[in-house]
Structures are given as C-alpha cells and as structure tokens.
Short mmCIF file of C-alpha atoms and ligand atoms in Angstrom, two decimals:
data_model
loop_
_atom_site.label_atom_id
_atom_site.label_comp_id
_atom_site.label_asym_id
_atom_site.label_seq_id
_atom_site.Cartn_x
_atom_site.Cartn_y
_atom_site.Cartn_z
CA MET A 1171 72.67 -32.58 -26.27
CA LEU A 1172 71.63 -28.97 -26.19
CA VAL A 1173 68.07 -28.02 -25.34
CA MET A 1174 67.08 -24.79 -27.11
CA LYS A 1175 63.77 -23.23 -26.13
CA PHE A 1176 62.29 -20.51 -28.30
CA GLY A 1177 59.54 -18.37 -26.79
CA GLY A 1178 56.53 -16.89 -28.51
CA SER A 1179 58.28 -13.65 -29.50
CA SER A 1180 61.16 -15.63 -31.06
CA VAL A 1181 58.74 -17.36 -33.44
CA ALA A 1182 56.20 -14.54 -33.75
CA ASN A 1183 56.43 -14.18 -37.55
CA ALA A 1184 58.10 -15.63 -40.64
CA GLU A 1185 61.21 -13.49 -40.33
CA ARG A 1186 61.79 -14.61 -36.76
CA VAL A 1187 61.27 -18.25 -37.67
CA ARG A 1188 64.02 -17.82 -40.29
CA ASN A 1189 66.23 -16.31 -37.62
CA VAL A 1190 65.59 -19.22 -35.23
CA CYS A 1191 66.47 -21.66 -37.99
CA ALA A 1192 69.79 -19.87 -38.53
CA ILE A 1193 70.58 -20.00 -34.81
CA VAL A 1194 69.88 -23.73 -34.63
CA LYS A 1195 71.88 -24.36 -37.79
CA ASN A 1196 74.93 -22.87 -36.08
CA ASN A 1197 74.57 -25.33 -33.23
CA LEU A 1198 73.99 -28.59 -35.07
CA HIS A 1199 77.28 -30.01 -33.79
CA ARG A 1200 75.86 -29.81 -30.24
CA HIS A 1201 72.87 -32.03 -31.09
CA PRO A 1202 70.06 -29.55 -30.50
CA VAL A 1203 66.64 -30.49 -29.21
CA MET A 1204 64.17 -27.65 -29.72
CA VAL A 1205 61.27 -26.70 -27.45
CA VAL A 1206 58.96 -24.15 -29.02
CA SER A 1207 56.12 -21.92 -27.76
CA ALA A 1208 53.04 -20.88 -29.67
CA HIS A 1209 53.63 -17.92 -32.01
CA GLY A 1210 53.57 -14.73 -29.91
CA GLY A 1211 50.05 -13.73 -28.88
CA VAL A 1212 48.39 -16.94 -30.06
CA THR A 1213 47.76 -18.47 -26.61
CA ASP A 1214 45.92 -15.31 -25.56
CA MET A 1215 43.86 -15.44 -28.77
CA LEU A 1216 42.97 -19.08 -28.13
CA ILE A 1217 41.79 -18.32 -24.61
CA ASP A 1218 39.77 -15.45 -25.97
CA VAL A 1219 38.14 -17.45 -28.76
CA ALA A 1220 37.33 -20.31 -26.34
CA LYS A 1221 35.58 -17.88 -23.97
CA ARG A 1222 33.65 -16.30 -26.82
CA SER A 1223 32.55 -19.70 -28.04
CA VAL A 1224 30.75 -20.22 -24.74
CA THR A 1225 28.54 -17.26 -25.61
CA GLY A 1226 27.98 -18.63 -29.10
CA LYS A 1227 30.28 -16.14 -30.86
CA LEU A 1228 32.78 -18.26 -32.69
CA ASP A 1229 35.34 -16.73 -35.01
CA ILE A 1230 38.71 -18.30 -35.59
CA SER A 1231 39.59 -16.32 -38.69
CA PRO A 1232 42.27 -14.16 -36.95
CA ILE A 1233 43.97 -17.35 -35.71
CA ARG A 1234 43.74 -18.93 -39.15
CA LYS A 1235 45.22 -15.83 -40.73
CA ILE A 1236 48.29 -15.63 -38.48
CA HIS A 1237 49.19 -19.26 -39.16
CA LEU A 1238 48.38 -19.42 -42.85
CA ASP A 1239 50.09 -16.08 -43.61
CA MET A 1240 53.24 -17.39 -42.00
CA ILE A 1241 53.06 -20.67 -43.92
CA LYS A 1242 52.69 -18.70 -47.14
CA ASP A 1243 55.56 -16.37 -46.33
CA LEU A 1244 57.80 -19.36 -45.52
CA LYS A 1245 56.63 -21.14 -48.71
CA LEU A 1246 55.45 -24.27 -46.90
CA ASP A 1247 52.64 -26.74 -47.54
CA PRO A 1248 49.53 -25.44 -45.73
CA ALA A 1249 47.83 -28.87 -45.45
CA PRO A 1250 49.07 -29.93 -41.96
CA THR A 1251 48.23 -26.47 -40.55
CA GLU A 1252 44.78 -26.44 -42.14
CA LYS A 1253 44.05 -29.88 -40.74
CA LEU A 1254 44.80 -28.74 -37.19
CA LEU A 1255 42.91 -25.47 -37.61
CA ASN A 1256 39.87 -27.46 -38.73
CA GLU A 1257 40.19 -29.68 -35.68
CA LEU A 1258 40.30 -26.54 -33.53
CA GLU A 1259 37.18 -25.20 -35.20
CA VAL A 1260 35.26 -28.42 -34.54
CA LEU A 1261 36.30 -28.26 -30.88
CA LEU A 1262 35.14 -24.65 -30.59
CA GLN A 1263 31.84 -25.54 -32.24
CA GLY A 1264 31.42 -28.18 -29.54
CA ILE A 1265 32.04 -25.54 -26.85
CA SER A 1266 29.51 -23.21 -28.41
CA LEU A 1267 26.94 -26.00 -28.53
CA VAL A 1268 27.27 -27.08 -24.91
CA ARG A 1269 27.92 -23.47 -23.80
CA GLU A 1270 30.44 -24.65 -21.27
CA LEU A 1271 34.20 -24.30 -21.00
CA THR A 1272 35.83 -26.55 -18.42
CA PRO A 1273 39.51 -26.17 -17.43
CA ARG A 1274 40.13 -29.45 -19.24
CA THR A 1275 38.62 -28.17 -22.48
CA LEU A 1276 40.47 -24.86 -22.18
CA ASP A 1277 43.79 -26.75 -21.94
CA TYR A 1278 42.83 -28.68 -25.06
CA VAL A 1279 42.09 -25.41 -26.89
CA MET A 1280 45.35 -23.79 -25.72
CA SER A 1281 47.37 -26.81 -26.87
CA PHE A 1282 46.70 -25.89 -30.51
CA GLY A 1283 49.08 -22.92 -30.25
CA GLU A 1284 52.15 -25.06 -29.65
CA ARG A 1285 50.95 -27.90 -31.87
CA LEU A 1286 50.61 -25.48 -34.78
CA SER A 1287 53.90 -23.69 -34.22
CA ILE A 1288 56.07 -26.83 -34.02
CA ARG A 1289 54.77 -27.95 -37.40
CA THR A 1290 55.63 -24.64 -39.03
CA VAL A 1291 59.07 -24.44 -37.44
CA ALA A 1292 59.98 -28.06 -38.21
CA ALA A 1293 58.74 -27.82 -41.80
CA TYR A 1294 60.68 -24.62 -42.40
CA MET A 1295 63.87 -26.07 -40.93
CA SER A 1296 63.55 -29.14 -43.14
CA SER A 1297 63.00 -26.88 -46.18
CA GLN A 1298 66.35 -25.27 -45.30
CA GLY A 1299 68.18 -28.57 -45.21
CA VAL A 1300 68.10 -29.05 -41.43
CA HIS A 1301 66.14 -32.26 -40.95
CA ALA A 1302 63.66 -31.62 -38.19
CA THR A 1303 60.60 -33.44 -36.84
CA ALA A 1304 57.60 -31.88 -35.13
CA VAL A 1305 56.95 -33.80 -31.91
CA GLU A 1306 54.10 -33.41 -29.44
CA SER A 1307 55.69 -33.51 -25.97
CA TYR A 1308 53.13 -36.07 -24.80
CA ASP A 1309 54.22 -38.44 -27.56
CA LEU A 1310 57.69 -38.22 -26.03
CA GLY A 1311 56.40 -39.14 -22.59
CA MET A 1312 55.42 -35.82 -20.99
CA ILE A 1313 52.97 -37.38 -18.55
CA THR A 1314 51.54 -34.92 -16.07
CA SER A 1315 49.11 -34.64 -13.20
CA SER A 1316 45.49 -33.83 -14.09
CA ASP A 1317 45.68 -30.29 -12.69
CA PHE A 1318 44.39 -28.57 -15.79
CA GLY A 1319 45.95 -25.15 -16.22
CA SER A 1320 48.85 -25.91 -13.90
CA ALA A 1321 49.80 -29.55 -14.39
CA THR A 1322 53.11 -30.92 -13.13
CA PRO A 1323 55.11 -33.71 -14.73
CA LEU A 1324 55.03 -37.13 -13.08
CA PRO A 1325 58.34 -38.73 -12.03
CA GLU A 1326 57.95 -41.59 -14.50
CA ALA A 1327 58.11 -39.09 -17.39
CA ASP A 1328 61.91 -38.68 -17.20
CA PRO A 1329 63.17 -42.08 -18.38
CA ILE A 1330 60.50 -42.30 -21.08
CA ILE A 1331 61.41 -38.87 -22.45
CA GLU A 1332 65.09 -39.75 -22.40
CA TRP A 1333 64.55 -43.04 -24.20
CA ASN A 1334 62.29 -41.48 -26.84
CA ILE A 1335 64.45 -38.44 -27.64
CA LYS A 1336 67.54 -40.50 -28.19
CA ARG A 1337 65.77 -42.31 -31.03
CA TYR A 1338 65.64 -39.22 -33.25
CA ASP A 1339 68.28 -38.72 -35.89
CA THR A 1340 66.61 -35.44 -36.90
CA VAL A 1341 66.23 -32.31 -34.76
CA PRO A 1342 63.13 -32.83 -32.59
CA VAL A 1343 60.94 -29.69 -32.43
CA ILE A 1344 58.91 -30.26 -29.28
CA THR A 1345 55.77 -28.49 -28.05
CA GLY A 1346 56.45 -26.44 -24.93
CA PHE A 1347 53.74 -25.84 -22.33
CA ILE A 1348 51.60 -28.97 -22.85
CA GLY A 1349 51.44 -32.59 -21.74
CA LYS A 1350 48.90 -35.34 -21.19
CA ASP A 1351 47.60 -36.87 -17.99
CA LYS A 1352 47.41 -40.62 -17.47
CA LYS A 1353 43.91 -40.74 -18.90
CA GLY A 1354 45.12 -39.17 -22.14
CA ASN A 1355 43.68 -35.68 -21.56
CA ILE A 1356 45.81 -32.80 -22.82
CA THR A 1357 47.08 -30.61 -19.97
CA THR A 1358 49.07 -27.37 -19.73
CA LEU A 1359 51.85 -26.52 -17.30
CA GLY A 1360 50.64 -22.96 -16.63
CA ARG A 1361 51.20 -19.76 -18.59
CA ASN A 1362 54.75 -19.34 -19.84
CA GLY A 1363 55.21 -23.04 -19.19
CA SER A 1364 57.48 -23.69 -22.16
CA ASP A 1365 60.54 -22.78 -20.10
CA TYR A 1366 59.48 -25.48 -17.69
CA THR A 1367 59.11 -27.99 -20.55
CA ALA A 1368 62.64 -27.14 -21.69
CA ALA A 1369 63.99 -27.75 -18.20
CA ILE A 1370 62.12 -31.05 -17.84
CA VAL A 1371 63.38 -32.26 -21.21
CA GLY A 1372 66.90 -31.00 -20.49
CA ALA A 1373 67.02 -32.80 -17.15
CA ALA A 1374 65.56 -36.00 -18.65
CA VAL A 1375 68.23 -36.24 -21.35
CA GLY A 1376 71.06 -34.87 -19.18
CA ALA A 1377 71.63 -31.95 -21.56
CA GLU A 1378 74.96 -30.08 -21.54
CA GLU A 1379 72.97 -26.82 -21.32
CA ILE A 1380 69.38 -25.61 -21.41
CA GLN A 1381 69.10 -22.45 -23.49
CA ILE A 1382 66.12 -20.15 -23.08
CA TRP A 1383 65.95 -17.91 -26.14
CA SER A 1384 63.67 -14.89 -25.92
CA ASP A 1385 63.70 -11.16 -26.64
CA VAL A 1386 65.66 -9.99 -23.59
CA ASP A 1387 69.42 -9.75 -23.12
CA GLY A 1388 69.40 -12.03 -20.08
CA VAL A 1389 68.68 -11.59 -16.39
CA MET A 1390 69.29 -7.91 -15.74
CA THR A 1391 70.98 -6.04 -12.88
CA ALA A 1392 67.74 -4.03 -12.54
CA ASP A 1393 64.49 -3.44 -14.38
CA PRO A 1394 65.65 -1.87 -17.68
CA THR A 1395 62.35 -0.04 -18.07
CA ILE A 1396 63.27 2.20 -15.13
CA ILE A 1397 67.08 2.00 -14.97
CA LYS A 1398 68.70 2.83 -18.27
CA GLU A 1399 72.14 1.60 -17.18
CA ALA A 1400 70.78 -1.86 -16.30
CA MET A 1401 72.85 -4.61 -17.91
CA PRO A 1402 72.69 -8.36 -18.26
CA ILE A 1403 74.23 -10.42 -15.47
CA GLU A 1404 76.94 -12.69 -16.83
CA LYS A 1405 76.73 -15.55 -14.34
CA MET A 1406 74.56 -16.32 -11.38
CA SER A 1407 73.65 -19.24 -9.12
CA PHE A 1408 70.40 -21.20 -9.09
CA ASP A 1409 69.65 -19.74 -5.64
CA GLU A 1410 70.05 -16.20 -6.89
CA ALA A 1411 67.89 -16.96 -9.91
CA SER A 1412 65.15 -18.43 -7.68
CA GLU A 1413 65.08 -15.28 -5.56
CA LEU A 1414 64.81 -13.15 -8.67
CA ALA A 1415 62.14 -15.37 -10.23
CA TYR A 1416 59.85 -14.48 -7.36
CA TYR A 1417 60.17 -10.82 -8.29
CA GLY A 1418 58.90 -11.41 -11.80
CA GLY A 1419 62.32 -12.18 -13.22
CA ARG A 1420 62.86 -14.05 -16.45
CA LEU A 1421 62.27 -17.54 -15.08
CA HIS A 1422 59.43 -19.16 -13.25
CA PRO A 1423 60.82 -20.81 -10.08
CA TYR A 1424 59.52 -24.18 -11.29
CA THR A 1425 61.75 -23.96 -14.33
CA LEU A 1426 64.78 -24.20 -12.16
CA ILE A 1427 63.77 -27.32 -10.24
CA PRO A 1428 64.57 -29.98 -12.88
CA ALA A 1429 67.79 -28.17 -13.84
CA VAL A 1430 68.92 -27.87 -10.22
CA ARG A 1431 68.22 -31.56 -9.64
CA LYS A 1432 70.65 -32.54 -12.38
CA SER A 1433 72.96 -29.48 -12.09
CA ILE A 1434 72.37 -28.52 -15.71
CA PRO A 1435 73.34 -24.95 -16.55
CA ILE A 1436 70.62 -22.69 -17.94
CA ARG A 1437 71.51 -19.87 -20.30
CA ILE A 1438 69.17 -16.97 -21.09
CA LEU A 1439 69.78 -15.63 -24.59
CA ASN A 1440 68.36 -13.04 -26.97
CA THR A 1441 67.28 -14.26 -30.43
CA PHE A 1442 67.84 -10.76 -31.78
CA LYS A 1443 71.46 -10.73 -30.60
CA PRO A 1444 72.51 -14.36 -30.99
CA ASP A 1445 76.20 -13.60 -30.54
CA ASN A 1446 75.74 -12.18 -27.04
CA LYS A 1447 76.56 -14.54 -24.18
CA GLY A 1448 73.38 -13.80 -22.21
CA THR A 1449 73.13 -14.92 -18.59
CA LEU A 1450 74.44 -18.27 -17.42
CA ILE A 1451 72.76 -19.82 -14.37
CA LEU A 1452 74.84 -22.45 -12.62
CA SER A 1453 74.42 -24.66 -9.59
CA GLU A 1454 77.88 -23.84 -8.31
CA SER A 1455 77.60 -20.58 -6.43
CA LYS A 1456 81.36 -20.21 -6.05
CA GLU A 1457 81.79 -19.99 -9.77
CA THR A 1458 79.67 -16.88 -9.88
CA GLU A 1459 81.19 -13.48 -9.35
CA GLY A 1460 80.22 -10.14 -7.91
CA VAL A 1461 78.75 -9.38 -4.52
CA ILE A 1462 75.39 -8.08 -5.70
CA LYS A 1463 73.76 -9.46 -8.82
CA SER A 1464 70.50 -7.64 -9.12
CA ILE A 1465 68.17 -5.12 -7.52
CA VAL A 1466 64.52 -5.99 -7.97
CA TYR A 1467 61.23 -4.70 -6.63
CA LYS A 1468 57.63 -5.63 -6.16
CA GLU A 1469 55.11 -2.80 -6.02
CA ASN A 1470 51.49 -2.12 -5.02
CA LEU A 1471 51.70 -4.01 -1.75
CA PHE A 1472 49.73 -3.59 1.43
CA LEU A 1473 51.42 -3.33 4.80
CA ILE A 1474 49.32 -4.89 7.54
CA ASN A 1475 50.19 -4.18 11.16
CA VAL A 1476 48.69 -6.47 13.78
CA ILE A 1477 49.12 -5.03 17.24
CA SER A 1478 48.37 -6.79 20.49
CA THR A 1479 50.05 -5.90 23.75
CA ARG A 1480 48.60 -8.85 25.58
CA MET A 1481 48.61 -11.67 23.13
CA LEU A 1482 51.61 -11.43 20.93
CA PHE A 1483 53.88 -14.05 22.30
CA HIS A 1484 51.24 -16.31 23.66
CA HIS A 1485 51.48 -19.60 21.90
CA GLY A 1486 49.02 -19.96 19.08
CA PHE A 1487 48.82 -16.24 18.32
CA MET A 1488 50.91 -16.41 15.16
CA ALA A 1489 49.08 -19.56 14.12
CA LYS A 1490 45.78 -17.72 14.50
CA ILE A 1491 46.97 -14.85 12.28
CA PHE A 1492 48.21 -17.18 9.57
CA GLU A 1493 45.11 -19.31 9.75
CA ILE A 1494 43.05 -16.25 8.84
CA PHE A 1495 45.27 -15.40 5.87
CA ASN A 1496 45.15 -19.01 4.83
CA ASN A 1497 41.34 -19.06 5.02
CA TYR A 1498 41.22 -16.19 2.55
CA SER A 1499 44.03 -17.53 0.32
CA ILE A 1500 46.14 -14.45 1.00
CA VAL A 1501 49.83 -14.91 0.31
CA ILE A 1502 52.19 -13.08 2.64
CA ASP A 1503 55.44 -11.68 1.22
CA MET A 1504 57.36 -10.26 4.12
CA ILE A 1505 57.04 -10.53 7.90
CA ALA A 1506 58.59 -8.67 10.82
CA THR A 1507 57.76 -8.88 14.50
CA SER A 1508 58.38 -6.58 17.43
CA GLU A 1509 57.46 -7.01 21.09
CA VAL A 1510 53.94 -5.76 20.48
CA SER A 1511 53.22 -6.13 16.79
CA VAL A 1512 53.47 -8.28 13.71
CA SER A 1513 53.88 -6.54 10.36
CA LEU A 1514 53.12 -8.36 7.13
CA THR A 1515 52.89 -7.47 3.47
CA THR A 1516 50.74 -8.86 0.68
CA ASP A 1517 49.74 -7.92 -2.85
CA ASN A 1518 46.33 -9.53 -2.52
CA ASP A 1519 43.52 -7.05 -2.05
CA VAL A 1520 40.68 -9.37 -3.05
CA ASN A 1521 39.83 -10.77 0.37
CA LEU A 1522 41.84 -8.36 2.45
CA ASP A 1523 38.90 -6.53 4.00
CA ALA A 1524 37.33 -9.77 5.19
CA ALA A 1525 40.63 -11.00 6.64
CA ILE A 1526 41.19 -7.69 8.45
CA LYS A 1527 37.72 -7.96 9.97
CA ASP A 1528 38.57 -11.38 11.38
CA LEU A 1529 41.92 -10.19 12.71
CA ALA A 1530 40.27 -7.17 14.32
CA GLN A 1531 38.35 -9.54 16.59
CA PHE A 1532 41.43 -10.15 18.69
CA ALA A 1533 43.98 -7.46 17.77
CA GLU A 1534 44.29 -3.91 16.60
CA VAL A 1535 44.91 -3.85 12.85
CA THR A 1536 46.04 -1.11 10.48
CA VAL A 1537 46.51 -1.37 6.72
CA GLU A 1538 48.71 0.89 4.60
CA PRO A 1539 48.56 0.63 0.79
CA ASP A 1540 51.10 1.65 -1.90
CA LYS A 1541 54.15 -0.07 -0.47
CA ALA A 1542 57.00 -1.74 -2.33
CA ILE A 1543 59.61 -4.34 -1.47
CA ILE A 1544 63.08 -3.66 -2.76
CA CYS A 1545 65.21 -6.79 -2.83
CA VAL A 1546 68.96 -6.85 -3.29
CA VAL A 1547 70.17 -10.29 -4.36
CA GLY A 1548 73.65 -11.78 -4.43
CA GLU A 1549 75.57 -14.75 -3.05
CA GLY A 1550 78.19 -12.23 -1.97
CA LEU A 1551 75.88 -11.02 0.81
CA LYS A 1552 76.75 -14.23 2.64
CA HIS A 1553 80.39 -13.34 2.91
CA SER A 1554 80.63 -9.59 2.92
CA ARG A 1555 79.62 -7.88 6.14
CA SER A 1556 79.99 -4.38 4.76
CA VAL A 1557 77.34 -4.82 2.05
CA THR A 1558 74.42 -4.27 4.40
CA SER A 1559 75.78 -0.91 5.50
CA THR A 1560 76.59 -0.01 1.87
CA ILE A 1561 72.97 -0.71 0.96
CA PHE A 1562 71.49 1.40 3.73
CA ASN A 1563 74.00 4.21 3.34
CA ALA A 1564 72.96 4.44 -0.30
CA VAL A 1565 69.28 4.44 0.61
CA GLU A 1566 69.93 7.07 3.28
CA LYS A 1567 71.22 9.44 0.60
CA GLY A 1568 67.77 9.48 -0.94
CA LYS A 1569 66.15 10.10 2.46
CA ILE A 1570 64.05 7.02 1.84
CA ASN A 1571 61.74 5.93 4.61
CA VAL A 1572 62.55 2.24 5.19
CA GLN A 1573 59.71 0.52 7.02
CA MET A 1574 60.67 -3.14 7.31
CA ILE A 1575 63.84 -5.10 6.71
CA SER A 1576 64.26 -8.81 6.20
CA GLN A 1577 67.02 -11.23 5.43
CA SER A 1578 66.38 -14.93 5.17
CA ALA A 1579 68.60 -17.66 6.60
CA LYS A 1580 70.10 -18.33 3.18
CA LYS A 1581 71.50 -14.81 3.37
CA ILE A 1582 71.62 -14.21 -0.34
CA ASN A 1583 69.12 -11.38 -0.28
CA ILE A 1584 68.20 -8.33 1.74
CA ALA A 1585 64.70 -7.03 1.29
CA PHE A 1586 63.13 -3.88 2.68
CA LEU A 1587 59.85 -2.07 2.45
CA ILE A 1588 59.43 1.48 1.15
CA ASN A 1589 56.67 3.59 -0.37
CA ASP A 1590 55.83 2.95 -4.03
CA ASP A 1591 56.77 6.57 -4.80
CA ASP A 1592 60.37 5.92 -3.74
CA ILE A 1593 61.03 2.92 -6.01
CA LEU A 1594 62.81 4.77 -8.78
CA THR A 1595 65.08 6.79 -6.46
CA THR A 1596 65.95 3.75 -4.37
CA VAL A 1597 66.73 1.37 -7.22
CA GLN A 1598 68.72 4.06 -9.02
CA LEU A 1599 70.80 4.85 -5.93
CA LEU A 1600 71.53 1.16 -5.31
CA HIS A 1601 72.31 0.51 -8.96
CA ASN A 1602 74.73 3.46 -9.03
CA THR A 1603 76.37 2.16 -5.87
CA PHE A 1604 76.87 -1.44 -6.97
CA PHE A 1605 77.19 -1.23 -10.73
CA ALA A 1606 78.46 2.23 -11.66
CA LYS A 1607 82.12 1.15 -11.69
CA LYS A 1608 81.50 -1.50 -14.31
CA GLN A 1609 80.03 0.93 -16.88
N1 LIG B 2111 52.28 -20.34 -25.14
C1 LIG B 2111 52.20 -20.45 -23.70
C2 LIG B 2111 51.87 -19.10 -23.10
O1 LIG B 2111 51.77 -18.12 -23.82
C3 LIG B 2111 53.43 -21.03 -23.10
C4 LIG B 2111 54.70 -20.23 -23.32
O2 LIG B 2111 54.74 -19.32 -24.14
O3 LIG B 2111 55.68 -20.52 -22.61
O4 LIG B 2111 51.68 -19.01 -21.92
MG1 MG B 2112 55.29 -16.77 -23.70
#
C-alpha cells in the first residue's frame, strides 16, 4: 500500500483536484490510500467564521462559494456538499446563540474543511473512472485523546485502522487532521496535522511508503526564499529530518514518530512537478549521502545571560533557573555555560520580563534581542572531524560574530548564535561552501 497525502494547496481549486486525480491514477498499481487536507485556506476561514459567530456575525457564504464553485467546475452533484454546509451553518447558529466557542466546538467547526474536501476529491475521482470512497478518519478507527486542538492518537487505533482499510476495494480518500475521542467528540491533531494523519495511517497499514504531496520540491538545502541556489535534498535520515523539523522544516516532528516506529520511508513530493523524485526520508542513516544536508536558521531570538560568580555550580542553581522559565512557560532553545555564567536563548517574549525579574533576585541578568541560531545538519558530522573547522572557516570569511556554539550528543548538527542581521551572509557562505560543487 502507498499512502498519498495531499495538502491544502494541492487541492486548492478544481484544476489542482484534476491534477491530484491524475497523479493517483498513475499509482493505482501500488494500492494508494489517500489522506486529504481541507482546500487551501478553508481551515483559516472556518476558524474565522467560528470566532465571528461568537459575536453574532455569522456569514458562511464565502465558504459555501469556494466549495460549490469547485463542485460546479468539476461537474459533480452538489447535494452531499450542500448537506454538510447546512450542517455547518446550524452549528454556527448554535455558537452565535450561546455566544461561546469552546476548544471542543472549534474542533468540530474545523473538521468540516476536511470532511468537505474528501467528498469532492472522491466524487471527482470516481467520475474519472477511479473508484474512490470518501472516508472520515474516525470511521476508520482514528481514536484520539480529548486534547482538543492538539489531540494525539491512542495506541488502540492502529489495529482498527489496519483492519478497516484493508476492507476497501476502492481508493479510500481519508480526512487528514481530524479524529474522535472515546466519547465520540470530533478532535483535531493540531494545525497542519494531515501529515501526521498520513503517518499514522501509513504505520497502521505497514505502507511501502508515505508520500507527502505539497507545493514544495522537497526538503531543501537552505531556505529558498533567501538562497537562490537552494535545492532539494535527495535522501536524508529520520534524525536529520527531526532536527530540521524543529527549524520550521517541511514536517512536524510528530509526523515522523509513527513512520520511525515502523521504519516506513517518507517521501516529500511536489504536485506541480510530479515527475521529480522529491526528498526521501529513511530510517537507515547509512543509506543517506553527503556530509551536510541542510543549513537552517531560527530568527528573532533573545539571548539571556545569567551571571553569578558565587552560585553557579552550587547544586540546585540550574534547577532554580529552569524552574523560573518553566513557571512562565518559556521554551529554551540553546544553552551554554561558562565558569561564571549561563547563556540561554528563547523566542518567547511574552513572559520574558517577568521571568527576568525573578532571575534578577539571585543573579545578574542581561537580555539581548535580535539573535538567530544557524544550524548545520547532517549525519556526516558524526564521522568527519574536519567539518567543524570548515563551517567556522566559512563563517570567519564573513567576519560574523559567533556568540554561542552547541552540538548535541547525537552529533548530527552544529548550531551557533549570531545577530539576525548576519543570517543572509552566514547561510550564503555555508551554502556556497557545502553545496557549490554540486551546482
Ligand atoms: N487543514 C488543516 C490545517 O490547515 C490541516 C492540514 O492542512 O494539514 O491546519
Ligand atoms: Mg495545510
């Protein structure tokens, strides 16, 4: 079986739905199972209309229009879509009456995006001679926790999903993003959760491959919006992909978990260039090539220096610092210690002032804004001793002020802190150094 997930942009309008159908048609011999997102932009519109309903302003006509225009363009029967849209309207009327939107109700509202899109996609495929069935993931066994807005699947979901999917002799077109808790409430897996659905389904059925189809060429060697020579990475390991996911890469780290568990390869593909190979993510690190895979960055960070000549290595000091950050729900990205200070970075400025005040009770604290972490990722870092010096020689050429350096025990990344203003120069220098030869 082949799990093929199509994101919102891949099913954003009638033309793209036709394109998706053609892609699936070419893969029928691999027994495709489709996981589909809401049409691009629809989830945002649903959130918006739900919030407006609380204030009594209810208007679902833009949402109706998107769906019904597409149905018309694809020459499909509008009845199933109209039925769901009416159900949505009744729900929103309820919200506007009680003037309250709970996380549970918001998940219910958001679920309409995927429930509408699977019907359109499945109906169009069937009209083109590819027999397909729209399936709500929860009817397949996607049982989740009751954490509305960020639910996680329960372990018992796997065998049920496997058993149910194998019963289809048509192509199942499954809702991404949503599930149901044990009480029967609709839940969502968190924004962009359809990738996660695809991985859960793929792991449950033991798929040969999980394909994530979107509008990018794959995982890139660098951010293509700033580095014009950036190119898709051919192969990478799950560990490398997890590191990159943290830096806003193509995949949410959760997506990888079910695939890693069953060692199922994930391939990132572009619906606009279906013949390209995209990026293949494998569990076997030795199968992947190249020392460095990607250079990523995270900007707009704060550097916090906590200085205490007396206290630093007294036991409990570190615990005290982290307790304060924990109290204010501040997530720390990078840490470095010296004999007299601890340096930390975070992107959270919401409670930072309050946390600093608490820290200042027992240490000297300084905060510097506008910092960025540059992270160089690659399994090859484990084996090649010269890479570290190559990295810093390259950075040296740009006279970049490097303020912190960190490498974790897994040794597949080196991260360092610079000023936001130096991001472009630094990433460009590193990209030229590691990827220029391949151009
Ligand atoms: N439609 C959902 C969202 O926009 C899930 C997804 O697209 O993966 O977040
Ligand atoms: Mg999306």
